[in-house]
Coordinates of C-alpha atoms in Angstrom, one line a residue:
M1 CA 45.6 44.4 30.3
Q2 CA 47.1 43.6 33.5
A3 CA 47.6 45.6 36.8
W4 CA 51.0 45.6 38.7
S5 CA 52.3 47.0 41.6
S6 CA 56.1 46.1 42.4
A7 CA 57.5 44.6 39.2
K8 CA 56.4 42.5 36.3
I9 CA 57.7 39.7 33.9
I10 CA 57.9 40.8 30.5
S11 CA 59.4 37.9 28.6
L12 CA 61.2 34.5 29.4
Y13 CA 63.5 32.7 27.4
Y14 CA 64.8 29.2 28.3
Q15 CA 67.9 28.7 26.4
P16 CA 68.9 25.1 27.0
K17 CA 72.9 24.7 27.7
Q18 CA 73.6 21.0 27.7
I19 CA 70.8 18.0 27.5
L20 CA 72.4 15.1 28.9
E21 CA 70.6 11.7 30.6
K22 CA 71.5 12.9 33.7
Y23 CA 70.4 16.4 33.8
A24 CA 68.9 19.3 31.5
Q25 CA 71.0 22.7 32.0
Y26 CA 69.4 25.9 31.3
S27 CA 69.6 29.6 31.0
L28 CA 66.5 31.5 32.1
D29 CA 66.8 35.0 30.7
C30 CA 64.0 37.2 32.1
K31 CA 62.8 40.7 31.0
I32 CA 61.5 42.3 34.3
N33 CA 59.9 45.9 34.4
S34 CA 60.7 47.2 38.0
K35 CA 58.7 50.3 39.8
S36 CA 61.7 51.1 41.6
N37 CA 65.0 50.3 42.7
Q38 CA 64.8 46.9 44.7
K39 CA 66.1 43.2 45.7
I40 CA 63.2 41.0 45.1
G41 CA 62.7 37.0 45.3
Y42 CA 62.0 34.5 42.5
D43 CA 61.6 30.6 42.5
L44 CA 60.7 27.9 39.7
I45 CA 57.9 25.7 40.3
I46 CA 58.0 22.5 37.9
N47 CA 54.9 20.5 37.6
N48 CA 53.1 22.2 40.2
K49 CA 56.0 20.8 43.1
P50 CA 58.3 23.3 44.4
T51 CA 61.8 23.2 44.0
K52 CA 65.1 24.4 45.2
I53 CA 65.8 26.6 42.2
S54 CA 65.0 30.3 44.3
G55 CA 67.2 32.9 45.3
E56 CA 67.3 37.0 45.0
I57 CA 67.9 39.7 42.1
T58 CA 68.5 43.2 42.1
L59 CA 66.5 45.4 39.9
K60 CA 66.8 49.0 39.0
K61 CA 63.7 51.0 38.0
G62 CA 62.7 50.3 34.7
I63 CA 63.1 47.3 32.3
N64 CA 66.2 44.8 33.5
N65 CA 67.9 42.0 32.2
Q66 CA 68.2 39.0 34.5
R67 CA 70.2 35.6 33.7
I68 CA 69.3 32.6 36.1
S69 CA 70.8 29.2 35.6
F70 CA 69.2 26.4 36.7
S71 CA 69.2 21.9 36.3
I72 CA 66.4 19.8 35.5
D73 CA 67.6 16.2 36.8
H74 CA 67.0 13.1 35.2
P75 CA 65.0 15.0 32.4
K76 CA 62.2 13.4 30.7
L77 CA 62.9 14.4 27.1
W78 CA 60.4 15.5 24.4
W79 CA 59.8 13.6 21.1
S80 CA 58.5 14.0 17.9
N81 CA 55.5 12.2 16.9
G82 CA 56.7 8.2 16.3
L83 CA 60.0 8.4 18.2
G84 CA 58.4 8.9 22.0
V85 CA 56.1 11.3 24.3
P86 CA 56.5 15.0 23.5
Y87 CA 56.6 15.6 27.0
L88 CA 56.2 18.9 28.4
Y89 CA 57.5 20.2 31.6
H90 CA 54.8 22.9 33.4
I91 CA 57.0 25.5 34.8
T92 CA 56.0 28.6 36.9
F93 CA 58.5 31.5 37.3
R94 CA 57.6 33.6 40.1
L95 CA 58.6 37.2 41.6
K96 CA 57.9 37.4 45.3
L97 CA 58.5 40.3 47.9
G98 CA 58.8 37.8 51.0
N99 CA 56.2 35.5 51.4
T100 CA 54.3 37.2 48.5
V101 CA 54.1 36.7 45.2
I102 CA 53.7 39.8 43.4
H103 CA 53.5 38.2 39.6
E104 CA 54.3 35.3 38.0
K105 CA 54.6 33.6 34.1
Q106 CA 53.5 30.3 33.0
S107 CA 55.1 28.1 30.6
R108 CA 55.9 24.7 29.1
L109 CA 59.4 23.3 28.4
G110 CA 59.8 20.7 26.1
I111 CA 63.5 19.4 26.8
R112 CA 65.0 18.0 23.6
K113 CA 68.4 18.9 21.6
L114 CA 67.7 19.5 18.0
E115 CA 70.1 20.7 15.0
L116 CA 70.0 20.7 11.3
V117 CA 73.1 18.9 9.9
H118 CA 75.1 20.3 7.3
K119 CA 77.9 17.6 6.8
K120 CA 80.5 17.0 3.6
D121 CA 79.7 13.6 2.5
S122 CA 80.4 11.3 -0.9
I123 CA 77.4 12.6 -2.6
G124 CA 77.9 16.9 -1.4
E125 CA 76.4 17.9 1.7
S126 CA 74.1 16.1 3.7
F127 CA 70.6 18.3 5.0
Y128 CA 69.0 16.4 8.1
F129 CA 67.5 16.8 11.4
K130 CA 69.1 15.3 14.9
L131 CA 66.4 15.1 17.6
N132 CA 68.1 13.7 21.2
N133 CA 71.2 12.8 19.3
I134 CA 69.3 10.5 16.5
P135 CA 68.9 11.4 12.5
V136 CA 65.3 11.8 12.1
F137 CA 63.5 11.5 8.5
M138 CA 61.1 14.1 8.5
K139 CA 57.6 13.3 7.4
G140 CA 55.1 16.1 6.8
A141 CA 53.4 18.9 4.7
T142 CA 53.1 22.3 4.0
Y143 CA 50.3 23.9 5.9
V144 CA 48.3 27.0 5.1
P145 CA 45.5 29.1 7.2
S146 CA 42.3 27.1 7.4
N147 CA 40.5 29.9 6.3
I148 CA 41.1 32.8 3.8
L149 CA 40.0 35.2 6.5
T150 CA 42.8 34.0 9.3
T151 CA 41.1 35.4 12.0
Q152 CA 37.8 33.3 11.9
V153 CA 39.8 29.8 12.5
S154 CA 38.2 28.3 15.5
N155 CA 40.0 26.9 18.0
E156 CA 38.3 23.4 17.2
T157 CA 39.8 23.6 13.6
Y158 CA 43.5 24.2 14.5
K159 CA 43.0 21.0 16.8
R160 CA 41.7 19.3 14.2
V161 CA 44.4 20.6 11.7
I162 CA 47.3 19.0 14.2
E163 CA 45.7 16.1 15.1
D164 CA 44.9 15.1 11.4
A165 CA 48.4 15.6 11.0
R166 CA 49.6 13.5 13.9
D167 CA 47.1 10.7 13.0
A168 CA 48.9 10.7 9.5
N169 CA 52.2 10.0 11.1
M170 CA 53.8 13.6 10.1
N171 CA 56.5 14.7 12.5
I172 CA 56.9 18.1 10.9
I173 CA 54.7 20.9 9.3
R174 CA 55.8 23.5 7.5
V175 CA 54.2 27.0 7.9
W176 CA 54.6 28.5 4.5
G177 CA 56.1 32.1 4.2
G178 CA 52.7 33.3 1.7
A179 CA 50.7 33.6 4.5
I180 CA 50.8 34.5 8.7
Y181 CA 52.7 33.8 11.3
E182 CA 50.4 31.2 13.5
N183 CA 48.8 32.3 16.6
D184 CA 50.0 30.7 20.2
L185 CA 47.3 27.9 20.3
F186 CA 49.0 26.5 17.2
Y187 CA 52.5 26.3 18.1
D188 CA 51.2 24.6 21.6
L189 CA 49.2 22.3 19.8
C190 CA 52.4 21.3 17.7
D191 CA 54.2 20.7 21.2
E192 CA 51.5 18.3 22.7
N193 CA 51.3 16.6 19.4
G194 CA 55.0 16.2 18.9
I195 CA 54.6 18.1 15.2
L196 CA 57.8 20.0 14.7
V197 CA 57.7 23.2 12.9
W198 CA 59.9 24.6 9.8
Q199 CA 58.9 28.2 10.2
D200 CA 59.2 30.4 7.2
F201 CA 59.6 34.1 7.7
I202 CA 56.4 35.4 5.8
F203 CA 58.2 36.2 2.2
A204 CA 57.3 34.2 -0.5
C205 CA 57.5 33.9 -4.3
S206 CA 58.2 37.3 -5.1
T207 CA 60.2 40.3 -3.9
Q208 CA 58.7 44.2 -2.8
P209 CA 60.4 47.2 -2.7
I210 CA 62.6 47.9 0.3
D211 CA 63.6 50.6 1.6
S212 CA 64.9 51.3 5.2
A213 CA 62.2 51.9 6.9
Y214 CA 60.3 48.9 5.6
L215 CA 63.6 47.1 6.7
E216 CA 63.5 48.1 9.9
N217 CA 59.7 47.2 10.2
I218 CA 60.4 43.9 8.9
R219 CA 63.4 43.4 11.6
L220 CA 61.1 44.7 14.4
E221 CA 58.3 42.1 13.4
A222 CA 60.8 39.3 12.9
T223 CA 62.2 40.1 16.4
E224 CA 58.7 39.8 17.9
N225 CA 57.8 36.2 16.5
I226 CA 61.3 35.5 16.9
Q227 CA 60.8 35.8 20.8
R228 CA 57.1 34.7 21.2
L229 CA 58.0 31.5 19.5
R230 CA 61.5 30.5 20.7
N231 CA 60.2 28.6 23.8
H232 CA 58.4 26.0 21.8
A233 CA 59.8 22.3 21.8
C234 CA 58.3 22.2 18.3
L235 CA 60.2 25.0 16.7
A236 CA 62.8 23.4 14.4
L237 CA 63.7 25.6 11.9
W238 CA 63.7 29.6 10.8
C239 CA 63.6 30.2 6.9
G240 CA 64.2 33.1 5.4
N241 CA 61.8 33.1 2.5
N242 CA 60.2 30.6 0.0
E243 CA 60.6 30.8 -3.7
T244 CA 62.0 34.3 -3.7
L245 CA 65.8 33.9 -3.9
F246 CA 65.8 32.3 -7.3
T247 CA 62.9 33.8 -9.2
K248 CA 62.9 35.2 -12.4
D249 CA 63.2 38.4 -13.5
I250 CA 63.9 40.4 -10.3
A251 CA 65.6 43.9 -10.8
K252 CA 69.1 44.5 -9.7
K253 CA 68.2 46.5 -7.1
S254 CA 65.4 44.4 -5.6
R255 CA 67.5 41.6 -5.4
T256 CA 70.5 43.3 -3.5
D257 CA 67.6 44.7 -1.2
F258 CA 66.3 41.0 -0.5
E259 CA 69.7 39.4 -0.5
N260 CA 70.4 42.0 2.7
L261 CA 67.1 41.0 4.1
I262 CA 67.7 37.4 4.0
Y263 CA 71.3 36.8 4.3
H264 CA 71.8 39.7 7.1
I265 CA 68.9 41.0 8.6
L266 CA 67.0 37.9 9.3
P267 CA 69.5 35.6 10.3
E268 CA 71.3 38.1 12.7
A269 CA 67.8 38.6 14.2
V270 CA 67.7 35.1 14.5
K271 CA 71.3 34.6 16.0
T272 CA 70.4 37.4 18.9
N273 CA 67.2 36.1 20.0
D274 CA 66.9 32.6 19.3
P275 CA 70.6 31.2 18.7
E276 CA 69.4 27.4 19.5
T277 CA 67.3 27.4 16.7
D278 CA 68.9 26.7 13.1
Y279 CA 68.5 29.4 10.2
W280 CA 68.1 28.4 6.6
A281 CA 68.2 31.3 4.2
S282 CA 66.1 30.0 1.2
S283 CA 63.8 27.2 0.3
Q284 CA 64.8 25.8 -2.3
S285 CA 68.5 26.4 -2.4
A286 CA 71.7 24.5 -1.9
E287 CA 74.6 24.8 0.5
S288 CA 76.0 28.0 0.8
N289 CA 73.0 30.0 -0.8
N290 CA 73.8 28.1 -4.3
M291 CA 71.1 27.3 -6.9
P292 CA 68.9 24.1 -5.6
N293 CA 70.7 20.7 -7.0
S294 CA 70.1 17.2 -6.0
K295 CA 73.5 16.6 -3.8
S296 CA 73.0 19.4 -0.9
G297 CA 70.1 21.5 0.7
E298 CA 66.7 21.3 -0.1
T299 CA 64.7 20.9 -3.3
H300 CA 61.2 21.3 -4.3
N301 CA 60.4 19.1 -7.0
W302 CA 57.6 20.0 -9.3
N303 CA 58.1 18.3 -12.8
I304 CA 55.4 16.3 -11.7
W305 CA 52.4 18.9 -11.9
F306 CA 54.0 22.2 -13.9
G307 CA 56.4 20.2 -15.9
N308 CA 53.8 17.2 -16.7
A309 CA 56.5 14.2 -16.1
S310 CA 55.7 11.0 -15.0
F311 CA 55.0 10.1 -11.4
Q312 CA 58.4 7.8 -11.6
D313 CA 60.7 11.2 -11.8
Y314 CA 59.7 11.7 -7.9
A315 CA 62.3 8.4 -7.8
K316 CA 64.8 10.1 -10.3
N317 CA 64.9 13.1 -8.6
T318 CA 65.0 12.3 -4.5
G319 CA 67.5 15.2 -3.6
R320 CA 68.7 15.3 0.2
F321 CA 65.3 16.9 1.3
V322 CA 62.4 17.2 -0.8
S323 CA 60.8 20.2 1.2
E324 CA 57.8 20.5 -1.9
Y325 CA 56.2 18.2 -4.4
G326 CA 52.5 17.9 -4.9
M327 CA 49.6 16.9 -7.4
Q328 CA 46.1 18.1 -7.3
S329 CA 42.8 16.7 -6.9
F330 CA 38.8 17.7 -6.5
P331 CA 37.4 17.3 -2.9
C332 CA 34.8 15.0 -2.4
M333 CA 30.9 15.6 -3.7
K334 CA 29.7 16.5 -0.5
T335 CA 32.0 19.3 -0.6
I336 CA 31.6 20.3 -4.2
N337 CA 27.8 20.6 -3.3
S338 CA 28.2 23.2 -0.7
F339 CA 29.2 25.6 -3.8
S340 CA 28.2 25.1 -6.7
Q341 CA 24.8 23.5 -8.6
K342 CA 24.1 20.8 -10.4
S343 CA 24.7 22.8 -13.4
D344 CA 28.2 24.2 -12.2
Q345 CA 29.9 20.4 -12.0
Q346 CA 31.8 20.6 -15.5
I347 CA 35.4 20.8 -15.5
H348 CA 35.4 24.0 -17.0
S349 CA 32.4 25.4 -16.0
V350 CA 32.7 29.2 -15.1
L351 CA 32.7 28.2 -11.3
M352 CA 35.2 25.4 -11.7
D353 CA 37.6 28.0 -13.6
F354 CA 37.5 30.3 -11.2
K355 CA 37.9 27.9 -7.9
Q356 CA 40.9 26.4 -9.6
R357 CA 43.9 28.7 -9.0
S358 CA 46.6 27.0 -10.6
L359 CA 47.3 28.8 -13.9
L360 CA 49.9 27.3 -16.7
P361 CA 49.6 30.1 -19.3
W362 CA 53.6 28.9 -20.9
I363 CA 51.8 25.4 -22.0
S364 CA 48.9 27.2 -23.6
P365 CA 47.1 30.5 -23.1
K366 CA 43.7 28.9 -21.2
M367 CA 45.4 26.1 -19.7
N368 CA 44.8 25.6 -15.5
G369 CA 45.0 22.8 -13.1
N370 CA 41.7 21.5 -14.4
D371 CA 43.4 20.7 -17.5
V372 CA 46.2 19.3 -15.7
I373 CA 44.6 16.8 -13.4
M374 CA 42.9 15.2 -16.6
E375 CA 45.9 14.6 -18.1
Y376 CA 47.1 12.9 -15.3
I377 CA 44.1 10.9 -14.8
K378 CA 44.2 9.8 -18.7
K379 CA 48.0 9.0 -18.1
Y380 CA 47.2 6.4 -15.5
Y381 CA 43.5 5.6 -15.4
H382 CA 40.7 5.7 -18.0
E383 CA 38.9 8.7 -18.8
P384 CA 35.8 9.4 -16.5
K385 CA 32.5 9.6 -18.3
T386 CA 30.8 11.8 -15.7
F387 CA 31.8 14.8 -13.4
E388 CA 31.2 12.5 -10.4
S389 CA 33.8 9.6 -11.7
M390 CA 36.1 12.2 -12.6
V391 CA 36.3 13.8 -9.2
Y392 CA 36.6 10.4 -7.3
I393 CA 39.5 9.3 -10.2
S394 CA 41.3 12.5 -9.1
Q395 CA 41.7 11.8 -5.8
V396 CA 42.7 8.2 -6.3
M397 CA 45.3 10.0 -8.8
Q398 CA 46.5 12.2 -6.0
A399 CA 46.9 9.4 -3.8
E400 CA 48.8 7.1 -6.0
A401 CA 51.4 10.6 -6.9
L402 CA 52.1 11.3 -3.2
K403 CA 52.0 7.6 -2.2
I404 CA 55.0 7.1 -5.0
A405 CA 56.6 10.1 -4.3
I406 CA 57.0 9.7 -0.4
E407 CA 58.1 5.8 -0.8
S408 CA 60.6 7.4 -3.2
H409 CA 61.8 9.6 -0.7
R410 CA 61.8 7.6 2.2
K411 CA 63.7 4.4 0.3
S412 CA 66.4 6.8 -0.5
M413 CA 67.3 7.4 3.2
P414 CA 69.9 8.4 4.4
K415 CA 70.7 10.4 1.4
C416 CA 67.2 11.8 1.4
M417 CA 66.3 12.6 5.0
G418 CA 62.8 14.7 4.0
S419 CA 60.0 14.2 2.6
M420 CA 57.3 17.6 2.8
Y421 CA 54.5 17.7 0.5
W422 CA 52.6 20.7 -0.5
Q423 CA 49.7 21.1 1.0
L424 CA 48.0 19.7 4.0
N425 CA 45.0 21.6 4.4
D426 CA 42.8 24.0 2.5
C427 CA 41.9 28.0 3.0
W428 CA 38.4 28.0 1.1
P429 CA 36.5 25.0 -0.6
T430 CA 38.2 24.3 -3.9
M431 CA 40.3 21.8 -6.1
S432 CA 43.9 21.8 -4.8
W433 CA 46.9 20.0 -3.8
S434 CA 45.4 19.7 -0.4
T435 CA 45.0 16.2 1.3
I436 CA 42.4 17.6 3.5
D437 CA 40.0 19.9 2.4
Y438 CA 38.2 23.1 3.9
Y439 CA 35.7 21.4 5.9
G440 CA 38.0 18.8 7.3
R441 CA 37.2 15.8 5.3
W442 CA 40.0 13.4 4.4
K443 CA 40.4 12.8 0.8
L444 CA 41.7 9.9 -0.4
A445 CA 45.3 11.0 -0.4
H446 CA 45.8 11.8 3.4
Y447 CA 44.6 8.0 4.0
S448 CA 48.0 6.8 1.4
V449 CA 50.1 9.4 3.0
R450 CA 49.1 8.1 6.5
D451 CA 50.5 4.5 5.2
A452 CA 53.2 5.9 3.4
F453 CA 54.4 7.9 6.8
S454 CA 54.1 4.9 9.2
P455 CA 56.9 4.0 11.1
I456 CA 57.6 1.0 9.4
L457 CA 57.1 0.6 5.2
V458 CA 58.0 -2.1 2.8
V459 CA 58.5 -1.1 -0.7
P460 CA 58.5 -3.5 -3.8
I461 CA 60.7 -1.7 -6.6
R462 CA 60.9 -3.1 -9.8
E463 CA 64.2 -3.0 -11.3
N464 CA 66.4 -5.0 -14.0
N465 CA 64.2 -8.1 -14.0
N466 CA 64.0 -8.1 -10.1
I467 CA 61.6 -7.0 -7.8
N468 CA 63.5 -5.7 -4.8
I469 CA 61.8 -5.6 -1.5
Q470 CA 63.0 -2.5 0.5
V471 CA 61.9 -2.0 4.4
I472 CA 62.6 1.6 6.2
S473 CA 61.9 1.7 9.8
D474 CA 62.2 5.4 11.8
L475 CA 62.3 3.4 14.8
H476 CA 65.1 3.4 17.7
K477 CA 65.1 0.1 17.9
D478 CA 65.6 -2.9 15.8
T479 CA 62.2 -4.9 14.8
E480 CA 61.3 -9.0 13.8
A481 CA 58.7 -9.7 11.5
I482 CA 57.9 -12.4 8.7
L483 CA 58.1 -10.7 5.3
L484 CA 55.2 -12.6 3.0
V485 CA 55.5 -12.2 -0.3
K486 CA 52.6 -13.5 -2.5
L487 CA 51.4 -13.3 -6.0
I488 CA 47.7 -13.9 -6.6
D489 CA 45.5 -13.4 -9.8
F490 CA 42.1 -10.9 -9.2
S491 CA 39.9 -13.8 -8.4
G492 CA 42.4 -14.5 -5.6
K493 CA 44.0 -17.7 -6.7
D494 CA 47.6 -17.8 -5.5
L495 CA 50.0 -18.1 -7.8
Y496 CA 53.5 -17.6 -6.0
V497 CA 53.9 -17.5 -1.9
K498 CA 57.3 -17.2 -0.3
Q499 CA 57.7 -16.2 3.5
I500 CA 61.0 -15.3 5.2
P501 CA 61.8 -14.0 8.6
V502 CA 63.6 -10.8 8.4
K503 CA 65.1 -8.1 10.9
I504 CA 64.8 -4.9 10.4
E505 CA 67.3 -2.7 11.7
A506 CA 66.2 0.6 13.7
N507 CA 66.7 3.8 11.6
T508 CA 67.6 2.3 8.3
S509 CA 66.2 1.7 4.5
S510 CA 67.3 -1.9 3.0
I511 CA 66.7 -4.4 0.7
V512 CA 65.7 -7.7 2.6
L513 CA 64.7 -9.6 -0.3
S514 CA 64.9 -9.6 -4.4
I515 CA 63.4 -11.8 -6.7
N516 CA 63.1 -12.5 -10.0
E517 CA 60.1 -11.0 -12.1
T518 CA 59.9 -13.5 -14.7
M519 CA 60.3 -16.1 -12.2
V520 CA 57.3 -15.3 -10.2
L521 CA 54.8 -14.4 -13.1
A522 CA 55.8 -17.5 -14.6
N523 CA 54.0 -16.4 -17.9
M524 CA 51.2 -15.0 -16.0
N525 CA 49.1 -12.0 -17.7
K526 CA 50.6 -8.8 -16.0
K527 CA 47.1 -7.4 -16.5
K528 CA 45.3 -9.7 -14.1
C529 CA 47.8 -10.3 -11.3
C530 CA 48.9 -8.6 -8.4
L531 CA 51.9 -9.3 -5.8
I532 CA 50.8 -8.6 -1.8
I533 CA 53.9 -7.6 0.2
Q534 CA 53.3 -7.6 4.0
L535 CA 55.4 -7.3 7.1
N536 CA 53.3 -9.3 9.8
Q537 CA 54.0 -10.0 13.2
P538 CA 52.0 -12.2 15.7
N539 CA 48.2 -10.5 15.1
K540 CA 49.7 -7.5 13.6
I541 CA 50.5 -6.3 10.1
L542 CA 53.2 -3.8 10.2
S543 CA 53.2 -2.7 6.6
H544 CA 51.1 -3.8 3.9
N545 CA 51.8 -3.0 0.1
I546 CA 50.4 -4.2 -3.3
L547 CA 52.4 -4.2 -6.7
Y548 CA 50.8 -3.9 -10.0
F549 CA 52.7 -4.7 -13.1
T550 CA 51.0 -2.2 -15.5
E551 CA 49.4 0.8 -15.0
P552 CA 45.6 1.0 -13.8
K553 CA 43.9 1.8 -16.9
N554 CA 45.6 -1.4 -18.4
L555 CA 44.2 -3.6 -15.7
L556 CA 41.4 -6.3 -16.5
L557 CA 39.4 -5.5 -13.3
P558 CA 36.6 -7.9 -12.9
K559 CA 33.0 -6.7 -11.6
A560 CA 33.0 -7.5 -7.6
N561 CA 29.9 -8.6 -5.7
I562 CA 30.6 -6.7 -2.3
D563 CA 29.1 -8.0 0.5
I564 CA 28.9 -5.8 3.7
V565 CA 27.5 -6.1 7.0
I566 CA 27.2 -3.0 9.6
N567 CA 27.5 -3.9 13.2
E568 CA 27.3 -1.3 16.3
A569 CA 30.8 -0.6 17.8
V570 CA 31.8 1.3 20.8
K571 CA 32.2 4.2 18.9
G572 CA 30.4 4.5 15.4
Y573 CA 30.0 1.6 13.4
N574 CA 32.0 -1.4 12.4
L575 CA 31.4 -2.2 8.6
V576 CA 32.6 -5.8 7.3
L577 CA 33.4 -6.0 3.5
K578 CA 34.2 -9.5 1.5
S579 CA 34.5 -9.5 -2.3
N580 CA 34.7 -12.5 -4.4
V581 CA 37.3 -10.7 -6.6
L582 CA 39.7 -7.9 -6.3
A583 CA 37.8 -4.5 -5.6
K584 CA 40.7 -2.0 -6.2
N585 CA 40.6 1.8 -5.1
I586 CA 37.7 1.2 -2.7
Y587 CA 35.8 4.7 -1.9
L588 CA 33.5 4.6 1.0
E589 CA 31.5 7.8 1.4
T590 CA 28.2 8.8 2.7
N591 CA 26.4 11.6 1.1
I592 CA 23.8 13.0 3.5
K593 CA 25.6 12.9 6.7
E594 CA 28.7 13.3 8.1
S595 CA 30.9 10.2 8.8
T596 CA 34.8 9.6 9.3
F597 CA 36.3 6.4 8.5
A598 CA 39.0 4.9 9.2
D599 CA 40.7 3.4 6.5
N600 CA 39.5 4.4 2.7
N601 CA 41.3 4.0 -0.7
F602 CA 42.3 0.5 0.1
D603 CA 42.0 -2.8 -2.5
L604 CA 39.6 -5.1 -1.3
L605 CA 41.5 -9.1 -1.6
P606 CA 39.3 -11.9 -2.8
G607 CA 37.5 -13.5 0.2
K608 CA 39.5 -11.8 2.6
R609 CA 37.0 -9.8 5.1
T610 CA 38.1 -6.0 6.3
K611 CA 36.5 -4.5 8.9
I612 CA 36.3 -0.6 8.9
N613 CA 35.3 1.8 11.5
V614 CA 33.1 4.9 10.7
R615 CA 32.0 7.6 13.0
Y616 CA 28.8 8.4 11.5
S617 CA 26.1 11.1 13.0
G618 CA 23.1 9.3 12.4
T619 CA 21.6 5.6 12.9
K620 CA 22.4 2.5 11.8
G621 CA 19.4 2.1 9.2
E622 CA 20.4 5.9 8.1
L623 CA 24.2 4.7 7.6
I624 CA 22.9 1.7 5.7
R625 CA 20.7 3.8 3.3
D626 CA 23.4 6.7 3.2
L627 CA 26.6 4.6 2.6
K628 CA 27.9 4.5 -1.1
I629 CA 31.0 2.2 -2.3
T630 CA 33.0 2.6 -5.4
S631 CA 35.6 0.8 -6.8
L632 CA 37.8 1.7 -9.7
F633 CA 35.8 -0.7 -11.9
D634 CA 32.8 1.1 -11.4
V635 CA 34.2 4.0 -13.3
Q636 CA 35.4 2.3 -16.4

C-alpha cells in the first residue's frame, strides 16, 4: 500500500532504440495515474547524479501513457558472465511539482544489445544469441524452484543458486515452464551476476482444456509478467512452452487451442509489451515451428537416459542448440541420511522408489530411474558392492556424462551454439538430474560442469587412429599458451611428451594438434596409461583434461597411498594431497559438519602435490577426524 496525492508512477519501460559505442538511445514509456488535469515536471537521476534529462508533461485525470526519449553517452555495456562486467546503471525517474518531488521510481538498467539469430546457412538455419554484436555460446542449465512450496525459498537460497550457476561458468539459465514465474529477486540476481534467462511461459509437457475465458486469463497473466520482467538485462528469450507442441495423443481440439495460444496469443503479448525480446514458440522445435531436427532450431537429447544410448551419442547428436539433456545421480550420503534410515538405504527400498520420480514403464512395468542409474553404472564402472559406493559411483558417472555432453557441444561450435542441461537444482531432497542438491551441496557433476564450461577448454578426441586436440575459446581476444601433451603410466612414468606454442583465436573452436594414437601408445597397455593435456601460461593452467583409452571399469587402477597435510588458510583450510600412483575420481567429503571444497572429482596424478581449499564449519582437529577421501579404486 502506498499513499499519493497529485500523480503516481505506475510503470516504466526502458526500450532501447540504438546501442552504439558513443551513446545508448532509449525510449522511456511511462504509465502515470494523475489526480487531475495538470502539467507536471520530470527528471532522471543516473547513478545518483543529476542529468540534463528533464522536462514537462501534460497529464489528464486518470491513467496516462507518456513517452520520453533520452540518451546515455559512452555507455558501459552489460555483459554476460565470463565476457565482461554485467554493469547496471541506477536510474531514478522523478515527478515534480515545482521543486517538490511528488513521486519517484528507481530502476536498474543494463545497457546491451541482444538478439536471437536465425540465419540460413549450409547446414540449415542457425540458432544462436548475439550479445553486443558478438555471437555467444550459451552455457547453462534448467532452473526449477528450490522448494516444492515455492514461497518458502529464502533470499539466501536464491542468492546461493544464482552464484552457484555463475561459479560454474554459466551464462544462461532456463526457467522451466512446468513451474512458476520467479519473483523479482531472482531476476535481480541474474542481472547482477551476468546470467541470461531463457524464460518459458508456464506451460509444459501437456495441454489443458482451453475456453475463451481461460485464454483471456492466460493473456492477462502473460502480459503482467512480460511487463514486470521486460526491463531486466538478463531477459534473453520468451518461450511459449516446454515439450507440449509435439506431445503424442493430443486431441484435435486441444491441439488447435494450444496452437492458437503459442502461435498467436503469446507472441502478440510479447510483441505488444516487450518488442525487444525474441519469442520462440516451443522447446524443442525446428525453424518455422517444425518438428525438432539437427539442422535448425533447438533440440532436447534424451537418447541418453530415456533411450539407454551410450554417452557417445552426445557427439552424434549435437544439433544447433541443445536446450535439454541430462543424467541422474543420488545426492551425497549426508543428504540421504537426512531423509532416510539405514534400513531404507537400498536402491529399491519403498522410500527410494518413492523418491524416484522418473518412471519408464515402456521399458518394463516397474522400471524407474534407480534402475537406469544402475544400468549406466554397469555400462562404464564396476558394479558397486554397497549402497554408499553406489551413491559415489552414481555421481562420478553423472559427472562424466555431462562432461562428455558439454565437450561434444562446445567442440561443435559454431554449428552448435548452446548447451543447457537438465537440471541445475532440486526442489526436494532426492535422487535426480540436478547437479546441486536440495541443501545446496554440489554433486561431483557440478565441479565437472564448471570445468567443461570454462572460458577456454581443451578437448582430446579419438578419431581414425588419431588423437585430435581441440581448443575452444569464448573470449573476445586471442590468447597465447603452451600446449602440453603427455602420456604417463599409472605410476607416473613419462612415456610420451610434446609441447608446442599455440595461438587460441577468439570465439572459436579449432584443432591445434593431431597425433597418431598408435605412435603415442607405442604398444603400451591401454588399461594402464592416460594422456594428460594442458594449456599453460606462466604460473597458470588455462585448461586441463585427461584422456583414458578404455572405460573406467577396464582400467587396471593401482592402490594409492595418499598423503595429506592440512594447513590453516585465510579462509578455511588448505588440503595438500599427494599420491604415489594415479588416484582416479578423488571425492572429498565430511560426514559430520558442513564443508565446501574448491575442487572435487579430480584425478590425483602420481607425485604431484595438489592443493584444495575447504571451507569447514569446525576446527582443524575436527576436520582431520571428519575428512573422508574416496577414489575409484576403493569401490572396485
